[in-house]
Short mmCIF file of C-alpha atoms in Angstrom, two decimals:
data_model
loop_
_atom_site.label_atom_id
_atom_site.label_comp_id
_atom_site.label_asym_id
_atom_site.label_seq_id
_atom_site.Cartn_x
_atom_site.Cartn_y
_atom_site.Cartn_z
CA MET A 11 -17.81 -38.36 10.32
CA VAL A 12 -19.35 -37.37 6.97
CA TYR A 13 -22.88 -37.51 5.63
CA ARG A 14 -24.07 -38.26 2.10
CA CYS A 15 -26.68 -35.91 0.71
CA LYS A 16 -27.98 -36.23 -2.88
CA GLY A 17 -24.74 -37.74 -4.12
CA LEU A 18 -22.50 -35.12 -2.47
CA ILE A 19 -20.46 -35.77 0.65
CA VAL A 20 -21.20 -32.85 2.98
CA HIS A 21 -19.18 -32.20 6.10
CA PRO A 22 -21.22 -30.97 9.07
CA ASN A 23 -20.39 -27.45 10.33
CA SER A 24 -18.83 -26.61 6.97
CA LYS A 25 -21.80 -25.18 5.10
CA ASN A 26 -23.74 -23.23 7.73
CA GLY A 27 -22.92 -20.88 10.54
CA LEU A 28 -19.66 -19.69 9.02
CA SER A 29 -18.51 -16.09 9.23
CA ILE A 30 -14.84 -16.10 8.38
CA ARG A 31 -13.14 -12.84 7.46
CA VAL A 32 -10.32 -13.20 4.93
CA ALA A 33 -8.64 -10.02 3.64
CA ALA A 34 -11.59 -7.78 2.63
CA PHE A 35 -14.43 -10.29 2.30
CA GLU A 36 -16.27 -12.88 4.36
CA ILE A 37 -16.83 -16.58 3.73
CA ASP A 38 -20.20 -17.76 4.97
CA GLY A 39 -20.36 -21.24 3.46
CA VAL A 40 -18.11 -24.06 2.26
CA VAL A 41 -19.28 -27.37 0.79
CA CYS A 42 -16.72 -29.82 -0.53
CA GLY A 43 -16.96 -33.53 -1.37
CA VAL A 44 -17.23 -36.31 -3.94
CA ARG A 45 -20.10 -36.32 -6.41
CA SER A 46 -20.83 -39.99 -5.82
CA ALA A 47 -22.76 -42.13 -3.37
CA GLY A 48 -20.02 -44.76 -3.46
CA THR A 49 -16.52 -44.78 -2.12
CA ASN A 50 -13.96 -42.49 -3.72
CA SER A 51 -12.14 -44.14 -6.62
CA ALA A 52 -10.52 -43.25 -9.90
CA GLY A 53 -12.86 -41.39 -12.22
CA GLU A 54 -14.97 -39.78 -9.51
CA THR A 55 -15.39 -36.01 -9.48
CA TRP A 56 -14.75 -33.76 -6.51
CA SER A 57 -16.78 -30.60 -6.08
CA CYS A 58 -16.12 -27.46 -4.03
CA ALA A 59 -18.57 -24.59 -3.48
CA ILE A 60 -17.80 -21.36 -1.62
CA ASN A 61 -20.30 -18.67 -0.65
CA ALA A 62 -18.87 -15.27 0.20
CA ALA A 63 -19.74 -11.59 0.62
CA THR A 64 -17.51 -8.76 -0.64
CA LYS A 65 -16.57 -5.60 1.28
CA ASN A 66 -19.27 -3.83 -0.75
CA GLY A 67 -21.94 -6.24 0.52
CA LEU A 68 -22.25 -8.19 -2.72
CA SER A 69 -22.76 -11.96 -2.56
CA ILE A 70 -20.72 -14.28 -4.73
CA SER A 71 -20.58 -18.05 -5.18
CA ALA A 72 -17.49 -19.82 -6.42
CA THR A 73 -17.49 -23.44 -7.54
CA GLY A 74 -14.90 -25.86 -8.82
CA GLU A 75 -14.77 -29.46 -9.93
CA GLY A 76 -11.80 -31.74 -10.44
CA SER A 77 -10.50 -35.26 -10.21
CA THR A 78 -9.14 -34.56 -6.71
CA ARG A 79 -10.23 -32.48 -3.72
CA GLN A 80 -7.16 -30.29 -4.18
CA GLN A 81 -7.98 -29.57 -7.81
CA ALA A 82 -11.60 -28.68 -6.99
CA VAL A 83 -10.43 -26.25 -4.29
CA GLU A 84 -7.86 -24.71 -6.66
CA ILE A 85 -10.52 -24.00 -9.28
CA ALA A 86 -13.03 -22.61 -6.75
CA VAL A 87 -10.50 -20.36 -4.99
CA SER A 88 -9.16 -19.13 -8.34
CA VAL A 89 -12.50 -17.34 -8.85
CA PHE A 90 -11.32 -14.83 -6.23
CA CYS A 91 -7.88 -14.45 -7.83
CA THR A 92 -6.44 -12.52 -10.75
CA LYS A 93 -5.01 -15.77 -12.19
CA PRO A 94 -5.47 -19.50 -11.51
CA ILE A 95 -3.64 -20.76 -8.45
CA PHE A 96 -1.70 -23.97 -7.94
CA ILE A 97 -1.56 -25.63 -4.52
CA SER A 98 2.01 -26.82 -4.06
CA SER A 99 1.84 -28.06 -0.46
CA ILE A 100 -0.77 -29.10 2.11
CA ARG A 101 -0.16 -29.93 5.76
CA SER A 102 -2.84 -30.72 8.32
CA GLU A 103 -2.23 -31.22 12.03
CA SER A 104 -4.64 -32.17 14.82
CA GLN A 105 -5.00 -29.71 17.70
CA ASP A 106 -5.59 -30.54 21.37
CA ASP A 107 -9.24 -29.50 21.12
CA GLY A 108 -9.92 -31.81 18.18
CA HIS A 109 -9.70 -29.10 15.51
CA LEU A 110 -7.34 -29.24 12.55
CA GLN A 111 -4.75 -26.66 11.59
CA THR A 112 -4.42 -26.68 7.82
CA VAL A 113 -1.42 -25.05 6.14
CA VAL A 114 -1.54 -24.45 2.38
CA ALA A 115 1.20 -23.13 0.11
CA ILE A 116 0.27 -21.91 -3.37
CA GLY A 117 1.86 -20.53 -6.51
CA GLN A 118 0.38 -18.92 -9.60
CA SER A 119 1.50 -21.97 -11.57
CA VAL A 120 3.79 -24.96 -11.12
CA ASP A 121 6.87 -22.92 -12.06
CA SER A 122 5.73 -19.56 -10.71
CA GLY A 123 7.93 -17.60 -8.33
CA ARG A 124 4.92 -15.71 -7.00
CA ALA A 125 3.89 -17.78 -4.01
CA GLY A 126 2.13 -17.49 -0.66
CA LEU A 127 1.14 -19.54 2.34
CA GLY A 128 -1.94 -19.49 4.55
CA ARG A 129 -3.06 -21.18 7.76
CA PHE A 130 -6.46 -21.84 9.30
CA VAL A 131 -7.84 -23.86 12.21
CA SER A 132 -11.25 -25.46 11.61
CA LYS A 133 -13.41 -28.40 12.60
CA ASP A 134 -13.02 -30.07 9.21
CA LEU A 135 -10.31 -30.33 6.59
CA GLU A 136 -12.34 -28.91 3.71
CA THR A 137 -13.09 -25.57 5.39
CA GLY A 138 -9.49 -25.33 6.55
CA LEU A 139 -8.22 -26.12 3.06
CA VAL A 140 -10.40 -23.46 1.40
CA VAL A 141 -9.72 -20.66 3.89
CA ALA A 142 -6.01 -21.42 4.09
CA ALA A 143 -5.79 -21.36 0.29
CA ILE A 144 -7.52 -17.95 0.14
CA ARG A 145 -5.18 -16.63 2.83
CA ALA A 146 -2.26 -17.97 0.80
CA ALA A 147 -3.59 -16.11 -2.26
CA ASN A 148 -3.73 -12.93 -0.15
CA HIS A 149 -0.13 -13.51 0.94
CA ALA A 150 0.92 -13.99 -2.69
CA GLY A 151 -0.89 -10.83 -3.79
CA LEU A 152 -3.18 -12.75 -6.14
CA LEU A 153 -6.61 -11.72 -4.82
CA LYS A 154 -8.75 -9.54 -7.08
CA ALA A 155 -9.30 -5.91 -6.12
CA ASP A 156 -12.80 -6.60 -4.70
CA TYR A 157 -11.40 -9.11 -2.22
CA ARG A 158 -7.98 -7.85 -1.18
CA ALA A 159 -7.40 -5.51 1.73
CA ASN A 160 -5.70 -2.16 1.21
CA ASN A 161 -1.94 -1.77 1.72
CA GLN A 162 -1.26 -5.51 1.59
CA GLN A 163 1.55 -5.03 -0.92
CA ALA A 164 3.41 -2.84 1.57
CA LEU A 165 2.84 -5.30 4.43
CA ARG A 166 3.98 -8.23 2.28
CA CYS A 167 7.19 -6.42 1.35
CA TRP A 168 7.93 -5.59 4.99
CA SER A 169 7.19 -9.17 6.03
CA GLN A 170 9.61 -10.50 3.42
CA SER A 171 12.29 -8.01 4.48
CA LEU A 172 11.89 -8.93 8.15
CA VAL A 173 12.19 -12.65 7.43
CA GLU A 174 15.27 -12.11 5.27
CA GLU A 175 16.93 -10.03 7.98
CA LEU A 176 16.19 -12.68 10.62
CA ILE A 177 17.52 -15.48 8.43
CA GLU A 178 20.70 -13.49 7.81
CA SER A 179 21.21 -12.42 11.43
CA LEU A 180 20.55 -15.91 12.80
CA GLU A 181 22.67 -17.51 10.05
CA LEU A 182 19.85 -19.82 8.96
CA GLU A 183 21.20 -20.32 5.46
CA ASN A 184 19.60 -23.79 5.19
CA THR A 185 16.07 -22.37 5.45
CA THR A 186 13.87 -23.89 2.73
CA ASP A 187 11.56 -21.88 0.46
CA LEU A 188 8.56 -23.40 2.23
CA GLN A 189 9.92 -22.39 5.64
CA ARG A 190 10.46 -18.85 4.36
CA LEU A 191 6.88 -18.72 3.13
CA GLU A 192 5.54 -19.93 6.45
CA ALA A 193 7.66 -17.40 8.34
CA GLU A 194 6.38 -14.61 6.04
CA CYS A 195 2.81 -15.81 6.62
CA ILE A 196 3.23 -15.60 10.40
CA VAL A 197 4.81 -12.14 10.20
CA LEU A 198 2.10 -10.94 7.81
CA GLU A 199 -0.65 -12.11 10.18
CA HIS A 200 0.92 -10.26 13.12
CA THR A 201 1.68 -7.18 11.02
CA ASN A 202 -1.96 -6.97 9.95
CA ARG A 203 -3.01 -7.36 13.58
CA VAL A 204 -0.67 -4.59 14.74
CA ALA A 205 -1.69 -2.33 11.85
CA SER A 206 -5.38 -2.83 12.68
CA ALA A 207 -4.71 -2.01 16.32
CA ALA A 208 -2.84 1.14 15.29
CA VAL A 209 -5.76 2.26 13.13
CA LEU A 210 -8.21 1.70 15.99
CA THR A 211 -5.93 3.63 18.34
CA ALA A 212 -5.66 6.50 15.87
CA ALA A 213 -9.41 6.60 15.23
CA ASN A 214 -10.18 6.88 18.94
CA HIS A 215 -7.27 9.04 20.06
CA PRO A 216 -8.35 12.38 21.58
CA LYS A 217 -5.45 14.21 19.88
CA PRO A 218 -5.11 12.79 16.36
CA THR A 219 -2.48 15.39 15.46
CA SER A 220 -0.06 13.72 17.86
CA ILE A 221 -0.92 10.09 17.07
CA LEU A 222 2.48 9.34 15.50
CA SER A 223 4.19 10.27 18.76
CA LEU A 224 2.78 7.02 20.16
CA PHE A 225 5.01 4.97 17.86
CA ASP A 226 8.73 4.84 17.13
CA THR A 227 8.60 6.58 13.76
CA SER A 228 12.39 6.76 13.73
CA ALA A 229 12.32 3.16 12.50
CA TRP A 230 11.63 4.58 9.02
CA LEU A 231 14.85 6.56 9.09
CA PHE A 232 17.42 3.77 9.33
CA ASP A 233 18.48 0.91 7.09
CA SER A 234 18.90 -2.71 8.22
CA ASN A 235 22.46 -1.93 9.39
CA GLY A 236 21.30 0.89 11.64
CA ARG A 237 22.64 3.69 9.42
CA ARG A 238 20.49 6.79 8.95
CA ARG A 239 19.15 7.18 5.42
CA ASP A 240 19.39 10.48 3.54
CA SER A 241 17.21 8.92 0.84
CA TYR A 242 15.28 5.72 0.20
CA THR A 243 14.64 5.01 -3.47
CA ASP A 244 15.35 1.27 -3.52
CA THR A 245 11.78 0.38 -2.61
CA ASP A 246 8.45 -0.27 -4.32
CA LEU A 247 6.54 1.13 -1.35
CA TRP A 248 5.20 4.58 -2.10
CA LEU A 249 4.89 5.41 1.61
CA ALA A 250 8.60 4.74 2.15
CA TRP A 251 10.01 6.17 -1.09
CA TYR A 252 12.00 9.33 -0.48
CA PRO A 253 14.60 10.86 -2.87
CA GLY A 254 16.21 13.36 -0.47
CA ILE A 255 18.35 16.29 -1.61
CA GLU A 256 21.89 14.93 -1.20
CA ASN A 257 21.91 13.73 -4.80
CA ASP A 258 23.07 16.52 -7.12
CA GLU A 259 25.21 14.05 -9.09
CA LEU A 260 22.28 11.78 -10.06
CA THR A 261 20.21 12.50 -13.14
CA VAL A 262 16.57 13.45 -12.79
CA SER A 263 15.56 10.42 -14.85
CA GLU A 264 17.50 8.03 -12.58
CA VAL A 265 15.50 9.13 -9.55
CA MET A 266 12.26 9.34 -11.54
CA ASN A 267 12.67 5.72 -12.64
CA SER A 268 12.87 4.63 -9.00
CA MET A 269 9.54 6.25 -8.12
CA PRO A 270 6.99 3.53 -7.26
CA ALA A 271 3.54 3.45 -8.74
CA ALA A 272 0.90 5.40 -6.87
CA PRO A 273 -1.75 3.50 -4.87
CA GLU A 274 -4.06 1.41 -7.05
CA SER A 275 -6.78 3.96 -7.62
CA LYS A 276 -7.75 6.25 -10.47
CA ILE A 277 -7.39 9.98 -9.97
CA PRO A 278 -10.93 11.23 -9.14
CA TRP A 279 -12.56 13.79 -11.37
CA ILE A 280 -12.64 16.35 -8.56
CA VAL A 281 -8.83 16.24 -8.29
CA ARG A 282 -8.42 16.56 -12.06
CA LEU A 283 -10.86 19.46 -12.03
CA PHE A 284 -8.61 21.57 -9.78
CA GLU A 285 -5.13 20.28 -10.61
CA ASN A 286 -5.20 19.44 -14.31
CA PRO A 287 -3.57 22.35 -16.19
CA GLU A 288 -6.14 21.86 -18.96
CA SER A 289 -9.10 22.31 -16.58
CA TRP A 290 -11.09 25.53 -16.86
CA ILE A 291 -11.17 26.04 -13.07
CA ARG A 292 -7.62 24.91 -12.29
CA PHE A 293 -5.73 26.59 -9.47
CA ARG A 294 -2.46 28.41 -10.03
CA GLY A 295 0.34 25.91 -9.79
CA ALA A 296 -1.54 23.14 -11.61
CA VAL A 297 0.88 20.95 -13.60
CA ASP A 298 0.54 17.68 -15.47
CA LEU A 299 1.49 14.45 -13.72
CA ASN A 300 4.96 14.09 -15.23
CA ASP A 301 5.96 17.65 -14.36
CA HIS A 302 4.49 17.20 -10.89
CA ASP A 303 6.63 14.08 -10.31
CA VAL A 304 9.74 15.94 -11.50
CA LEU A 305 8.98 18.67 -8.94
CA HIS A 306 8.82 16.03 -6.19
CA VAL A 307 12.31 14.90 -7.22
CA LEU A 308 13.77 18.41 -7.49
CA LEU A 309 12.51 19.26 -4.00
CA GLY A 310 13.58 15.88 -2.61
CA ARG A 311 10.08 15.05 -1.36
CA GLY A 312 8.43 11.66 -0.95
CA LEU A 313 4.83 10.71 -1.75
CA GLN A 314 3.06 11.04 1.59
CA ASP A 315 0.28 13.58 2.19
CA GLN A 316 2.62 16.04 3.87
CA ASP A 317 5.10 15.83 0.97
CA GLU A 318 2.26 16.32 -1.48
CA ALA A 319 1.06 19.40 0.41
CA PHE A 320 4.49 21.04 0.24
CA VAL A 321 4.93 20.31 -3.48
CA LEU A 322 1.46 21.67 -4.33
CA GLY A 323 2.16 24.76 -2.25
CA PHE A 324 5.57 25.31 -3.84
CA ALA A 325 4.10 25.17 -7.38
CA MET A 326 1.46 27.71 -6.39
CA GLY A 327 4.06 29.89 -4.67
CA THR A 328 6.09 30.34 -7.86
CA ALA A 329 3.10 32.03 -9.54
CA LYS A 330 3.48 35.75 -10.14
CA ARG A 331 0.14 36.51 -8.53
CA ILE A 332 -1.88 34.53 -5.98
CA SER A 333 -5.11 35.96 -4.64
CA LYS A 334 -5.91 35.32 -1.00
CA LEU A 335 -9.31 34.00 -2.04
CA GLU A 336 -7.80 31.41 -4.39
CA TYR A 337 -5.26 30.46 -1.74
CA TRP A 338 -7.86 29.80 0.97
CA ILE A 339 -10.34 28.10 -1.37
CA PHE A 340 -7.68 25.61 -2.46
CA LYS A 341 -6.79 24.87 1.16
CA PHE A 342 -10.49 24.24 1.87
CA VAL A 343 -10.73 21.94 -1.17
CA LEU A 344 -7.66 19.99 -0.05
CA ALA A 345 -8.99 19.49 3.47
CA ARG A 346 -12.74 19.06 2.90
CA ILE A 347 -13.61 18.36 -0.74
CA TYR A 348 -10.93 15.96 -1.95
CA PRO A 349 -11.65 12.26 -1.28
CA GLU A 350 -9.13 9.96 0.36
CA PRO A 351 -6.29 9.32 -0.27
CA TYR A 352 -5.93 12.78 -1.88
CA ARG A 353 -7.26 14.77 1.07
CA ILE A 354 -4.71 16.81 3.04
CA PRO A 355 -5.90 17.01 6.67
CA ALA A 356 -5.78 20.32 8.51
CA PHE A 357 -2.88 19.37 10.77
CA LEU A 358 -0.66 18.76 7.72
CA GLN A 359 -1.62 21.98 5.93
CA PRO A 360 1.24 24.02 7.45
CA ALA A 361 3.34 22.09 4.91
CA PHE A 362 1.23 23.64 2.13
CA ASP A 363 1.63 27.12 3.65
CA LEU A 364 5.40 26.68 3.91
CA GLY A 365 5.53 25.33 0.36
CA VAL A 366 3.82 28.47 -0.92
CA GLN A 367 6.23 30.71 1.01
CA CYS A 368 9.22 28.69 -0.18
CA GLY A 369 8.04 28.92 -3.81
CA GLN A 370 7.72 32.68 -3.44
CA GLN A 371 11.34 32.94 -2.29
CA THR A 372 13.02 30.54 -4.72
CA GLY A 373 12.28 29.03 -8.09
CA VAL A 374 11.69 30.54 -11.52
CA ARG A 375 8.54 32.66 -11.61
CA ASN A 376 5.59 30.66 -12.93
CA LEU A 377 7.72 27.53 -12.73
CA TYR A 378 4.58 25.42 -12.97
CA ARG A 379 4.11 26.60 -16.57
CA ARG A 380 7.45 25.17 -17.65
CA ALA A 381 7.91 21.69 -19.12
CA LEU A 382 9.83 20.24 -16.17
CA LYS A 383 9.87 16.84 -17.84
CA ASP A 384 12.46 18.30 -20.26
CA LEU A 385 14.94 18.41 -17.37
CA GLN A 386 15.08 14.63 -17.00
CA GLY A 387 18.35 14.24 -18.90
CA LEU A 388 20.16 16.66 -16.58
CA SER A 389 21.85 16.04 -13.27
CA LEU A 390 19.73 17.09 -10.31
CA GLY A 391 22.22 19.82 -9.46
CA GLU A 392 21.93 21.33 -12.96
CA ALA A 393 18.14 20.79 -13.10
CA ARG A 394 17.66 22.62 -9.79
CA LYS A 395 19.84 25.42 -11.08
CA GLN A 396 17.81 25.78 -14.29
CA ALA A 397 14.59 25.72 -12.28
CA GLY A 398 15.98 28.47 -10.05
CA ILE A 399 15.56 26.39 -6.90
CA ASP A 400 18.02 27.49 -4.21
CA MET A 401 18.35 24.46 -1.94
CA SER A 402 19.69 26.58 0.94
CA VAL A 403 16.32 28.35 1.00
CA VAL A 404 14.50 25.03 0.75
CA ARG A 405 16.49 23.66 3.70
CA LYS A 406 15.42 26.58 5.89
CA PHE A 407 11.77 25.89 5.15
CA TYR A 408 12.27 22.20 5.89
CA GLU A 409 13.61 23.16 9.32
CA LEU A 410 10.48 25.25 9.92
CA GLU A 411 8.31 22.33 8.74
CA GLN A 412 9.93 20.00 11.25
CA GLN A 413 9.10 22.49 14.00
CA LYS A 414 5.49 23.10 12.91
CA ILE A 415 4.67 19.42 12.22
CA PRO A 416 6.78 17.33 14.59
CA PHE A 417 6.93 13.52 14.84
CA THR A 418 5.55 12.74 11.39
CA ILE A 419 7.59 10.44 9.18
CA ALA A 420 7.68 13.07 6.41
CA SER A 421 9.14 15.63 8.85
CA LEU A 422 11.63 13.30 10.52
CA ARG A 423 13.29 12.30 7.25
CA LEU A 424 13.72 15.89 6.03
CA PRO A 425 17.35 17.11 6.01
#
């Protein structure tokens, strides 16, 4: 049943009493209907209004009008997106309790390959249509920064990979694009649920230093055929990217070009203050970003906190002189002053210590002062040689790192 109110058809239970969490914001009101007191016919205008609150507590209202309900919802939901969305498919099914499950597939445009699908169960179609469309935008990676949850790009990529592996292993070659989207949507929902549970477990665990021992971290170490990886550069996920050291024949630039973009955040001023080589209070070992990335590649390290700690330590270790005061102050800054995600927690700082020791034993003195970016045209074997990095020494320190920091992904994938 619907009610007419000042020329707008309003569905009961769709404008009050809502508190629906989608990605990183909450929807607390949806009103959708025809701006007419008569029956719906050609020429009438549909309207959709959405009230929401961002993760920062800010309120926002999104409205849309169109010749159809679908068009009005598209325009309203697009307010939360980086670009206008296009709803390509809608399916609504009645549940046993009288509710409706609404399934919406979207694209960025009619011909766009960037698509997503969302589901939602509600008392009325309009609320289901709006929430499912926003969930589809989250799946497609189209939500604006204020509304999307962190790490969704990584979860989307893993969801897509899982679905592709299942389709291949079950020989479901006739799977349609829409079926793939729906399968990805289901996997993404469960992956978010599992990830949230893991975060809660970690936050409340009495021994956070051993939290990764609760999960099978070895899953990171093998490809889809069950073979152990000695590197993983064919990925856009910065957590998973890992160049390894069994690659002397590759050029530095080849591996550099595979490095994914860092997480979507600007480098804070406090980090630039201590690590920018142009800063007046920089620590020894400070290098510019390009040289720093080259050092990651030369040492075969990924982009996780533990990898970062070792690389920072190695750069400092190649300095001719390091005062104990500077050494301990920098460790304190890493653990207590830096904001997330740049902070290196105490239980990972043995990697920094080992990096310093390793840099003291191998590498050209004051290596951090050299333009490492100039090595990009060389093979990694030749570049390591010119940088004075003895990989047999590095291997020994990696063995010590695995002993001092067991179970972490960064340790497990070291040679």
